[in-house]
Amino acid sequence: MVKIAPSILSADFAKLGEEIKDVETGGADYIHVDAMDGHYVPNITIGPLVVEAIKPITSLPLDVHLMIENPDNYIPAFAKAGADIITVHQEASKHLHRSIQLIKANGVKAGVVINPATPVELLYPILPEVDLVLLMSVNPGFGGQSFINSTIQRIEQIATFRKEHHLDFEIEVDGGINTKTAKQCVDAGADVLVAGSAVFNHANRREAINEIKDAVKG
Ligand code: DX5
Ligand code: ZN
């Protein structure tokens, strides 16, 4: 069964607690938190303070996607704030094994993420160490962008590597997920789909989540 991780980037921040409860009761599996610093990506969003504030209001795992420079400087703070999964960009980490080890040393599941134009082969050395691989299907920075189709082949490539090396990390896809692209991703091997606008721009979040879960079955 595919997992849905609504991205709170598209939620109404004036009532963030209610928005998170709404997707939790609507069947979400993770809460995806997009942390952006205005340097690594051209947008500024959420820091550890917000993670700490939402931690007590949900029992879902907090899936924290760091789009920040020098991620090692902030991993302990996000872990302390209550992140359950912390994912760092291959492109933003100077020493990727060190970042992954630091996440695990802070008692959190470790993920690695790459942008659509980065060759997936660059992830191979780190794959035995991670709990999650996040493939960006848009360029990071904003919600509501269109899915980049070459992602499908990249999911297949990572899924093949996972099988051949008997690994068990989850494959997550982020950006431009809708009922059509969701099915393509799951058919290619994705386990978790981040969905921002597809969930939060829908008046009924349960319906939005069910539409995606139903679409991948067909
Ligand atoms: C983009 C973020 C995504 C974004 C997805 O940088 O990492 O998580 O919120 O939004 P949608 O689903 O609207 O493309
Ligand atoms: Zn994200």
PDB file of C-alpha atoms and ligand atoms in Angstrom:
ATOM      1  CA  MET A   1       0.000   0.000   0.000  1.00  0.00           C
ATOM      2  CA  VAL A   2       1.419   3.375  -1.035  1.00  0.00           C
ATOM      3  CA  LYS A   3       2.033   5.942   1.710  1.00  0.00           C
ATOM      4  CA  ILE A   4       0.926   9.548   1.284  1.00  0.00           C
ATOM      5  CA  ALA A   5       2.957  12.350   2.818  1.00  0.00           C
ATOM      6  CA  PRO A   6       1.059  15.645   2.557  1.00  0.00           C
ATOM      7  CA  SER A   7       3.483  18.576   2.338  1.00  0.00           C
ATOM      8  CA  ILE A   8       2.441  21.319   4.743  1.00  0.00           C
ATOM      9  CA  LEU A   9       4.068  23.848   2.400  1.00  0.00           C
ATOM     10  CA  SER A  10       0.634  24.106   0.752  1.00  0.00           C
ATOM     11  CA  ALA A  11      -1.314  24.224   4.047  1.00  0.00           C
ATOM     12  CA  ASP A  12      -2.862  27.355   5.572  1.00  0.00           C
ATOM     13  CA  PHE A  13      -0.162  28.387   8.059  1.00  0.00           C
ATOM     14  CA  ALA A  14      -2.632  30.500  10.040  1.00  0.00           C
ATOM     15  CA  LYS A  15      -4.282  27.241  11.134  1.00  0.00           C
ATOM     16  CA  LEU A  16      -1.482  24.752  10.743  1.00  0.00           C
ATOM     17  CA  GLY A  17      -2.557  22.553  13.657  1.00  0.00           C
ATOM     18  CA  GLU A  18      -6.044  22.044  12.219  1.00  0.00           C
ATOM     19  CA  GLU A  19      -4.609  21.410   8.761  1.00  0.00           C
ATOM     20  CA  ILE A  20      -2.353  18.652  10.089  1.00  0.00           C
ATOM     21  CA  LYS A  21      -5.193  17.046  12.073  1.00  0.00           C
ATOM     22  CA  ASP A  22      -7.342  17.184   8.962  1.00  0.00           C
ATOM     23  CA  VAL A  23      -4.873  15.188   6.848  1.00  0.00           C
ATOM     24  CA  GLU A  24      -4.145  12.802   9.726  1.00  0.00           C
ATOM     25  CA  THR A  25      -7.825  11.881  10.078  1.00  0.00           C
ATOM     26  CA  GLY A  26      -8.037  11.876   6.268  1.00  0.00           C
ATOM     27  CA  GLY A  27      -5.584   8.954   6.035  1.00  0.00           C
ATOM     28  CA  ALA A  28      -2.143  10.545   5.628  1.00  0.00           C
ATOM     29  CA  ASP A  29       0.842   8.348   6.513  1.00  0.00           C
ATOM     30  CA  TYR A  30       3.596  10.949   7.084  1.00  0.00           C
ATOM     31  CA  ILE A  31       3.619  14.726   7.514  1.00  0.00           C
ATOM     32  CA  HIS A  32       6.130  16.152   5.031  1.00  0.00           C
ATOM     33  CA  VAL A  33       7.890  19.267   6.318  1.00  0.00           C
ATOM     34  CA  ASP A  34       9.819  21.375   3.791  1.00  0.00           C
ATOM     35  CA  ALA A  35      12.602  23.367   5.447  1.00  0.00           C
ATOM     36  CA  MET A  36      14.062  26.012   3.086  1.00  0.00           C
ATOM     37  CA  ASP A  37      16.728  28.580   3.890  1.00  0.00           C
ATOM     38  CA  GLY A  38      16.629  31.088   1.011  1.00  0.00           C
ATOM     39  CA  HIS A  39      20.169  30.041  -0.005  1.00  0.00           C
ATOM     40  CA  TYR A  40      20.010  26.462  -1.181  1.00  0.00           C
ATOM     41  CA  VAL A  41      16.598  27.205  -2.693  1.00  0.00           C
ATOM     42  CA  PRO A  42      15.001  30.574  -3.499  1.00  0.00           C
ATOM     43  CA  ASN A  43      12.392  30.390  -0.739  1.00  0.00           C
ATOM     44  CA  ILE A  44      12.304  30.540   3.067  1.00  0.00           C
ATOM     45  CA  THR A  45       9.922  28.361   5.057  1.00  0.00           C
ATOM     46  CA  ILE A  46      10.054  26.318   8.218  1.00  0.00           C
ATOM     47  CA  GLY A  47      12.675  25.826  10.933  1.00  0.00           C
ATOM     48  CA  PRO A  48      12.982  23.629  14.028  1.00  0.00           C
ATOM     49  CA  LEU A  49      10.607  25.878  16.014  1.00  0.00           C
ATOM     50  CA  VAL A  50       7.689  24.920  13.794  1.00  0.00           C
ATOM     51  CA  VAL A  51       8.623  21.231  13.933  1.00  0.00           C
ATOM     52  CA  GLU A  52       8.644  21.471  17.725  1.00  0.00           C
ATOM     53  CA  ALA A  53       5.234  23.171  17.702  1.00  0.00           C
ATOM     54  CA  ILE A  54       3.537  20.548  15.523  1.00  0.00           C
ATOM     55  CA  LYS A  55       5.169  17.491  17.129  1.00  0.00           C
ATOM     56  CA  PRO A  56       2.633  17.179  19.992  1.00  0.00           C
ATOM     57  CA  ILE A  57      -0.433  17.575  17.784  1.00  0.00           C
ATOM     58  CA  THR A  58       0.100  14.548  15.532  1.00  0.00           C
ATOM     59  CA  SER A  59       1.040  10.911  15.954  1.00  0.00           C
ATOM     60  CA  LEU A  60       2.217  10.671  12.340  1.00  0.00           C
ATOM     61  CA  PRO A  61       5.958  10.559  11.599  1.00  0.00           C
ATOM     62  CA  LEU A  62       7.392  13.979  10.741  1.00  0.00           C
ATOM     63  CA  ASP A  63       9.258  13.604   7.444  1.00  0.00           C
ATOM     64  CA  VAL A  64      11.605  16.593   7.351  1.00  0.00           C
ATOM     65  CA  HIS A  65      13.076  17.530   3.957  1.00  0.00           C
ATOM     66  CA  LEU A  66      16.039  19.862   4.431  1.00  0.00           C
ATOM     67  CA  MET A  67      16.618  22.257   1.534  1.00  0.00           C
ATOM     68  CA  ILE A  68      19.335  24.177   3.321  1.00  0.00           C
ATOM     69  CA  GLU A  69      23.045  24.831   3.002  1.00  0.00           C
ATOM     70  CA  ASN A  70      25.337  23.289   5.620  1.00  0.00           C
ATOM     71  CA  PRO A  71      22.651  20.848   6.779  1.00  0.00           C
ATOM     72  CA  ASP A  72      24.961  19.309   9.418  1.00  0.00           C
ATOM     73  CA  ASN A  73      24.716  22.548  11.403  1.00  0.00           C
ATOM     74  CA  TYR A  74      20.950  22.100  11.827  1.00  0.00           C
ATOM     75  CA  ILE A  75      20.394  18.329  11.954  1.00  0.00           C
ATOM     76  CA  PRO A  76      20.659  18.160  15.788  1.00  0.00           C
ATOM     77  CA  ALA A  77      18.102  20.967  16.203  1.00  0.00           C
ATOM     78  CA  PHE A  78      15.592  19.335  13.834  1.00  0.00           C
ATOM     79  CA  ALA A  79      16.087  15.996  15.598  1.00  0.00           C
ATOM     80  CA  LYS A  80      15.581  17.557  19.031  1.00  0.00           C
ATOM     81  CA  ALA A  81      12.461  19.341  17.745  1.00  0.00           C
ATOM     82  CA  GLY A  82      10.861  15.981  16.930  1.00  0.00           C
ATOM     83  CA  ALA A  83      11.726  14.997  13.347  1.00  0.00           C
ATOM     84  CA  ASP A  84      11.283  11.251  12.759  1.00  0.00           C
ATOM     85  CA  ILE A  85      12.963  11.219   9.343  1.00  0.00           C
ATOM     86  CA  ILE A  86      15.519  13.800   8.202  1.00  0.00           C
ATOM     87  CA  THR A  87      16.444  13.924   4.531  1.00  0.00           C
ATOM     88  CA  VAL A  88      19.463  15.818   3.195  1.00  0.00           C
ATOM     89  CA  HIS A  89      20.265  16.801  -0.384  1.00  0.00           C
ATOM     90  CA  GLN A  90      23.210  15.006  -1.955  1.00  0.00           C
ATOM     91  CA  GLU A  91      23.976  18.343  -3.617  1.00  0.00           C
ATOM     92  CA  ALA A  92      23.942  20.314  -0.344  1.00  0.00           C
ATOM     93  CA  SER A  93      25.983  17.991   1.861  1.00  0.00           C
ATOM     94  CA  LYS A  94      29.742  18.374   1.639  1.00  0.00           C
ATOM     95  CA  HIS A  95      30.337  14.939   3.199  1.00  0.00           C
ATOM     96  CA  LEU A  96      27.269  12.818   2.680  1.00  0.00           C
ATOM     97  CA  HIS A  97      28.229   9.874   4.897  1.00  0.00           C
ATOM     98  CA  ARG A  98      28.948  12.310   7.717  1.00  0.00           C
ATOM     99  CA  SER A  99      25.503  13.895   7.348  1.00  0.00           C
ATOM    100  CA  ILE A 100      23.772  10.494   7.283  1.00  0.00           C
ATOM    101  CA  GLN A 101      25.760   9.319  10.318  1.00  0.00           C
ATOM    102  CA  LEU A 102      24.910  12.537  12.157  1.00  0.00           C
ATOM    103  CA  ILE A 103      21.187  12.028  11.513  1.00  0.00           C
ATOM    104  CA  LYS A 104      21.361   8.461  12.837  1.00  0.00           C
ATOM    105  CA  ALA A 105      23.476   9.507  15.831  1.00  0.00           C
ATOM    106  CA  ASN A 106      20.614  11.839  16.734  1.00  0.00           C
ATOM    107  CA  GLY A 107      18.218   8.894  16.800  1.00  0.00           C
ATOM    108  CA  VAL A 108      16.368   9.755  13.607  1.00  0.00           C
ATOM    109  CA  LYS A 109      15.801   7.832  10.362  1.00  0.00           C
ATOM    110  CA  ALA A 110      18.110   9.062   7.618  1.00  0.00           C
ATOM    111  CA  GLY A 111      17.138   9.955   4.071  1.00  0.00           C
ATOM    112  CA  VAL A 112      18.987  11.271   1.044  1.00  0.00           C
ATOM    113  CA  VAL A 113      17.417  13.348  -1.733  1.00  0.00           C
ATOM    114  CA  ILE A 114      18.507  14.357  -5.227  1.00  0.00           C
ATOM    115  CA  ASN A 115      17.356  16.964  -7.715  1.00  0.00           C
ATOM    116  CA  PRO A 116      15.931  16.024 -11.122  1.00  0.00           C
ATOM    117  CA  ALA A 117      19.153  16.864 -13.016  1.00  0.00           C
ATOM    118  CA  THR A 118      21.551  14.975 -10.717  1.00  0.00           C
ATOM    119  CA  PRO A 119      22.552  11.503 -11.983  1.00  0.00           C
ATOM    120  CA  VAL A 120      21.077   8.844  -9.682  1.00  0.00           C
ATOM    121  CA  GLU A 121      24.384   6.931  -9.817  1.00  0.00           C
ATOM    122  CA  LEU A 122      25.821   9.543  -7.442  1.00  0.00           C
ATOM    123  CA  LEU A 123      23.622   8.022  -4.730  1.00  0.00           C
ATOM    124  CA  TYR A 124      24.853   4.444  -5.114  1.00  0.00           C
ATOM    125  CA  PRO A 125      27.686   4.645  -2.520  1.00  0.00           C
ATOM    126  CA  ILE A 126      25.309   5.910   0.183  1.00  0.00           C
ATOM    127  CA  LEU A 127      22.309   3.670  -0.497  1.00  0.00           C
ATOM    128  CA  PRO A 128      23.310   0.855   1.912  1.00  0.00           C
ATOM    129  CA  GLU A 129      23.308   3.442   4.732  1.00  0.00           C
ATOM    130  CA  VAL A 130      19.914   5.117   4.281  1.00  0.00           C
ATOM    131  CA  ASP A 131      16.337   4.455   5.392  1.00  0.00           C
ATOM    132  CA  LEU A 132      14.785   6.530   2.619  1.00  0.00           C
ATOM    133  CA  VAL A 133      15.635   7.828  -0.850  1.00  0.00           C
ATOM    134  CA  LEU A 134      13.731  10.898  -1.977  1.00  0.00           C
ATOM    135  CA  LEU A 135      13.666  11.624  -5.693  1.00  0.00           C
ATOM    136  CA  MET A 136      12.701  15.191  -6.546  1.00  0.00           C
ATOM    137  CA  SER A 137      10.286  15.282  -9.461  1.00  0.00           C
ATOM    138  CA  VAL A 138      10.416  19.107  -9.576  1.00  0.00           C
ATOM    139  CA  ASN A 139      13.219  21.525  -8.783  1.00  0.00           C
ATOM    140  CA  PRO A 140      12.990  22.227  -5.055  1.00  0.00           C
ATOM    141  CA  GLY A 141      11.708  25.534  -3.731  1.00  0.00           C
ATOM    142  CA  PHE A 142       8.003  25.766  -4.392  1.00  0.00           C
ATOM    143  CA  GLY A 143       4.775  23.788  -4.361  1.00  0.00           C
ATOM    144  CA  GLY A 144       2.453  23.531  -7.331  1.00  0.00           C
ATOM    145  CA  GLN A 145       5.045  22.828 -10.068  1.00  0.00           C
ATOM    146  CA  SER A 146       4.667  20.300 -12.903  1.00  0.00           C
ATOM    147  CA  PHE A 147       6.036  16.767 -12.609  1.00  0.00           C
ATOM    148  CA  ILE A 148       9.242  16.146 -14.593  1.00  0.00           C
ATOM    149  CA  ASN A 149       8.626  12.957 -16.564  1.00  0.00           C
ATOM    150  CA  SER A 150      12.201  11.649 -16.572  1.00  0.00           C
ATOM    151  CA  THR A 151      11.666  10.930 -12.848  1.00  0.00           C
ATOM    152  CA  ILE A 152       9.869   7.693 -13.732  1.00  0.00           C
ATOM    153  CA  GLN A 153      12.962   6.114 -15.225  1.00  0.00           C
ATOM    154  CA  ARG A 154      14.980   7.327 -12.207  1.00  0.00           C
ATOM    155  CA  ILE A 155      12.578   5.611  -9.792  1.00  0.00           C
ATOM    156  CA  GLU A 156      12.985   2.380 -11.776  1.00  0.00           C
ATOM    157  CA  GLN A 157      16.765   2.716 -11.613  1.00  0.00           C
ATOM    158  CA  ILE A 158      16.763   3.137  -7.815  1.00  0.00           C
ATOM    159  CA  ALA A 159      14.223   0.323  -7.376  1.00  0.00           C
ATOM    160  CA  THR A 160      16.414  -1.991  -9.477  1.00  0.00           C
ATOM    161  CA  PHE A 161      19.500  -1.128  -7.415  1.00  0.00           C
ATOM    162  CA  ARG A 162      17.547  -1.772  -4.205  1.00  0.00           C
ATOM    163  CA  LYS A 163      16.451  -5.190  -5.426  1.00  0.00           C
ATOM    164  CA  GLU A 164      19.851  -6.231  -6.760  1.00  0.00           C
ATOM    165  CA  HIS A 165      21.590  -5.249  -3.515  1.00  0.00           C
ATOM    166  CA  HIS A 166      18.873  -6.620  -1.204  1.00  0.00           C
ATOM    167  CA  LEU A 167      18.332  -3.231   0.456  1.00  0.00           C
ATOM    168  CA  ASP A 168      15.123  -2.076   2.104  1.00  0.00           C
ATOM    169  CA  PHE A 169      15.021   1.729   2.068  1.00  0.00           C
ATOM    170  CA  GLU A 170      11.772   3.417   1.072  1.00  0.00           C
ATOM    171  CA  ILE A 171      11.551   5.259  -2.244  1.00  0.00           C
ATOM    172  CA  GLU A 172       9.727   8.582  -1.942  1.00  0.00           C
ATOM    173  CA  VAL A 173       8.864  11.005  -4.765  1.00  0.00           C
ATOM    174  CA  ASP A 174       8.322  14.744  -4.262  1.00  0.00           C
ATOM    175  CA  GLY A 175       6.738  17.286  -6.584  1.00  0.00           C
ATOM    176  CA  GLY A 176       3.836  17.477  -9.007  1.00  0.00           C
ATOM    177  CA  ILE A 177       2.067  14.415  -7.646  1.00  0.00           C
ATOM    178  CA  ASN A 178      -1.539  14.015  -8.828  1.00  0.00           C
ATOM    179  CA  THR A 179      -3.699  10.990  -9.588  1.00  0.00           C
ATOM    180  CA  LYS A 180      -1.979  10.467 -12.953  1.00  0.00           C
ATOM    181  CA  THR A 181       1.657  10.896 -11.904  1.00  0.00           C
ATOM    182  CA  ALA A 182       1.033   8.961  -8.656  1.00  0.00           C
ATOM    183  CA  LYS A 183       0.187   5.817 -10.584  1.00  0.00           C
ATOM    184  CA  GLN A 184       3.240   6.151 -12.827  1.00  0.00           C
ATOM    185  CA  CYS A 185       5.493   6.560  -9.767  1.00  0.00           C
ATOM    186  CA  VAL A 186       4.074   3.564  -7.915  1.00  0.00           C
ATOM    187  CA  ASP A 187       4.242   1.375 -11.021  1.00  0.00           C
ATOM    188  CA  ALA A 188       7.925   2.332 -11.283  1.00  0.00           C
ATOM    189  CA  GLY A 189       8.603   1.337  -7.641  1.00  0.00           C
ATOM    190  CA  ALA A 190       7.757   4.293  -5.394  1.00  0.00           C
ATOM    191  CA  ASP A 191       6.545   3.575  -1.821  1.00  0.00           C
ATOM    192  CA  VAL A 192       5.823   7.092  -0.550  1.00  0.00           C
ATOM    193  CA  LEU A 193       4.333  10.038  -2.435  1.00  0.00           C
ATOM    194  CA  VAL A 194       4.656  13.600  -1.215  1.00  0.00           C
ATOM    195  CA  ALA A 195       1.590  15.611  -2.188  1.00  0.00           C
ATOM    196  CA  GLY A 196       1.296  19.303  -1.373  1.00  0.00           C
ATOM    197  CA  SER A 197      -1.154  21.119  -3.607  1.00  0.00           C
ATOM    198  CA  ALA A 198      -3.018  17.930  -4.580  1.00  0.00           C
ATOM    199  CA  VAL A 199      -4.048  17.467  -0.929  1.00  0.00           C
ATOM    200  CA  PHE A 200      -4.209  20.955   0.569  1.00  0.00           C
ATOM    201  CA  ASN A 201      -5.822  22.680  -2.426  1.00  0.00           C
ATOM    202  CA  HIS A 202      -8.637  20.115  -2.261  1.00  0.00           C
ATOM    203  CA  ALA A 203     -11.553  21.162  -0.032  1.00  0.00           C
ATOM    204  CA  ASN A 204     -11.893  17.597   1.274  1.00  0.00           C
ATOM    205  CA  ARG A 205      -8.496  16.221   2.272  1.00  0.00           C
ATOM    206  CA  ARG A 206      -9.759  12.690   2.904  1.00  0.00           C
ATOM    207  CA  GLU A 207     -11.135  12.611  -0.633  1.00  0.00           C
ATOM    208  CA  ALA A 208      -7.875  13.979  -2.024  1.00  0.00           C
ATOM    209  CA  ILE A 209      -5.822  11.284  -0.261  1.00  0.00           C
ATOM    210  CA  ASN A 210      -8.256   8.527  -1.250  1.00  0.00           C
ATOM    211  CA  GLU A 211      -8.246   9.666  -4.884  1.00  0.00           C
ATOM    212  CA  ILE A 212      -4.471   9.243  -5.001  1.00  0.00           C
ATOM    213  CA  LYS A 213      -4.552   5.887  -3.153  1.00  0.00           C
ATOM    214  CA  ASP A 214      -7.308   4.624  -5.468  1.00  0.00           C
ATOM    215  CA  ALA A 215      -5.551   5.873  -8.619  1.00  0.00           C
ATOM    216  CA  VAL A 216      -2.422   3.803  -7.958  1.00  0.00           C
ATOM    217  CA  LYS A 217      -4.432   0.564  -7.564  1.00  0.00           C
ATOM    218  CA  GLY A 218      -6.003   0.554 -11.014  1.00  0.00           C
TER     219      GLY A 218
HETATM  220  C1  DX5 B   1       9.231  21.430  -3.217  1.00  0.00           C
HETATM  221  C2  DX5 B   1       8.857  20.672  -1.977  1.00  0.00           C
HETATM  222  C3  DX5 B   1       7.665  19.821  -2.126  1.00  0.00           C
HETATM  223  C4  DX5 B   1       6.400  20.576  -2.450  1.00  0.00           C
HETATM  224  C5  DX5 B   1       5.500  19.671  -3.234  1.00  0.00           C
HETATM  225  O1  DX5 B   1      10.468  22.017  -3.021  1.00  0.00           O
HETATM  226  O2  DX5 B   1       9.937  19.823  -1.598  1.00  0.00           O
HETATM  227  O3  DX5 B   1       7.488  18.991  -0.995  1.00  0.00           O
HETATM  228  O4  DX5 B   1       5.722  21.035  -1.331  1.00  0.00           O
HETATM  229  O5  DX5 B   1       4.367  20.376  -3.635  1.00  0.00           O
HETATM  230  P1  DX5 B   1       3.405  19.867  -4.804  1.00  0.00           P
HETATM  231  O6  DX5 B   1       2.864  18.532  -4.401  1.00  0.00           O
HETATM  232  O7  DX5 B   1       2.378  20.924  -4.887  1.00  0.00           O
HETATM  233  O8  DX5 B   1       4.260  19.768  -6.064  1.00  0.00           O
HETATM  234 ZN    ZN B   2       9.650  18.281  -0.022  1.00  0.00          ZN
END
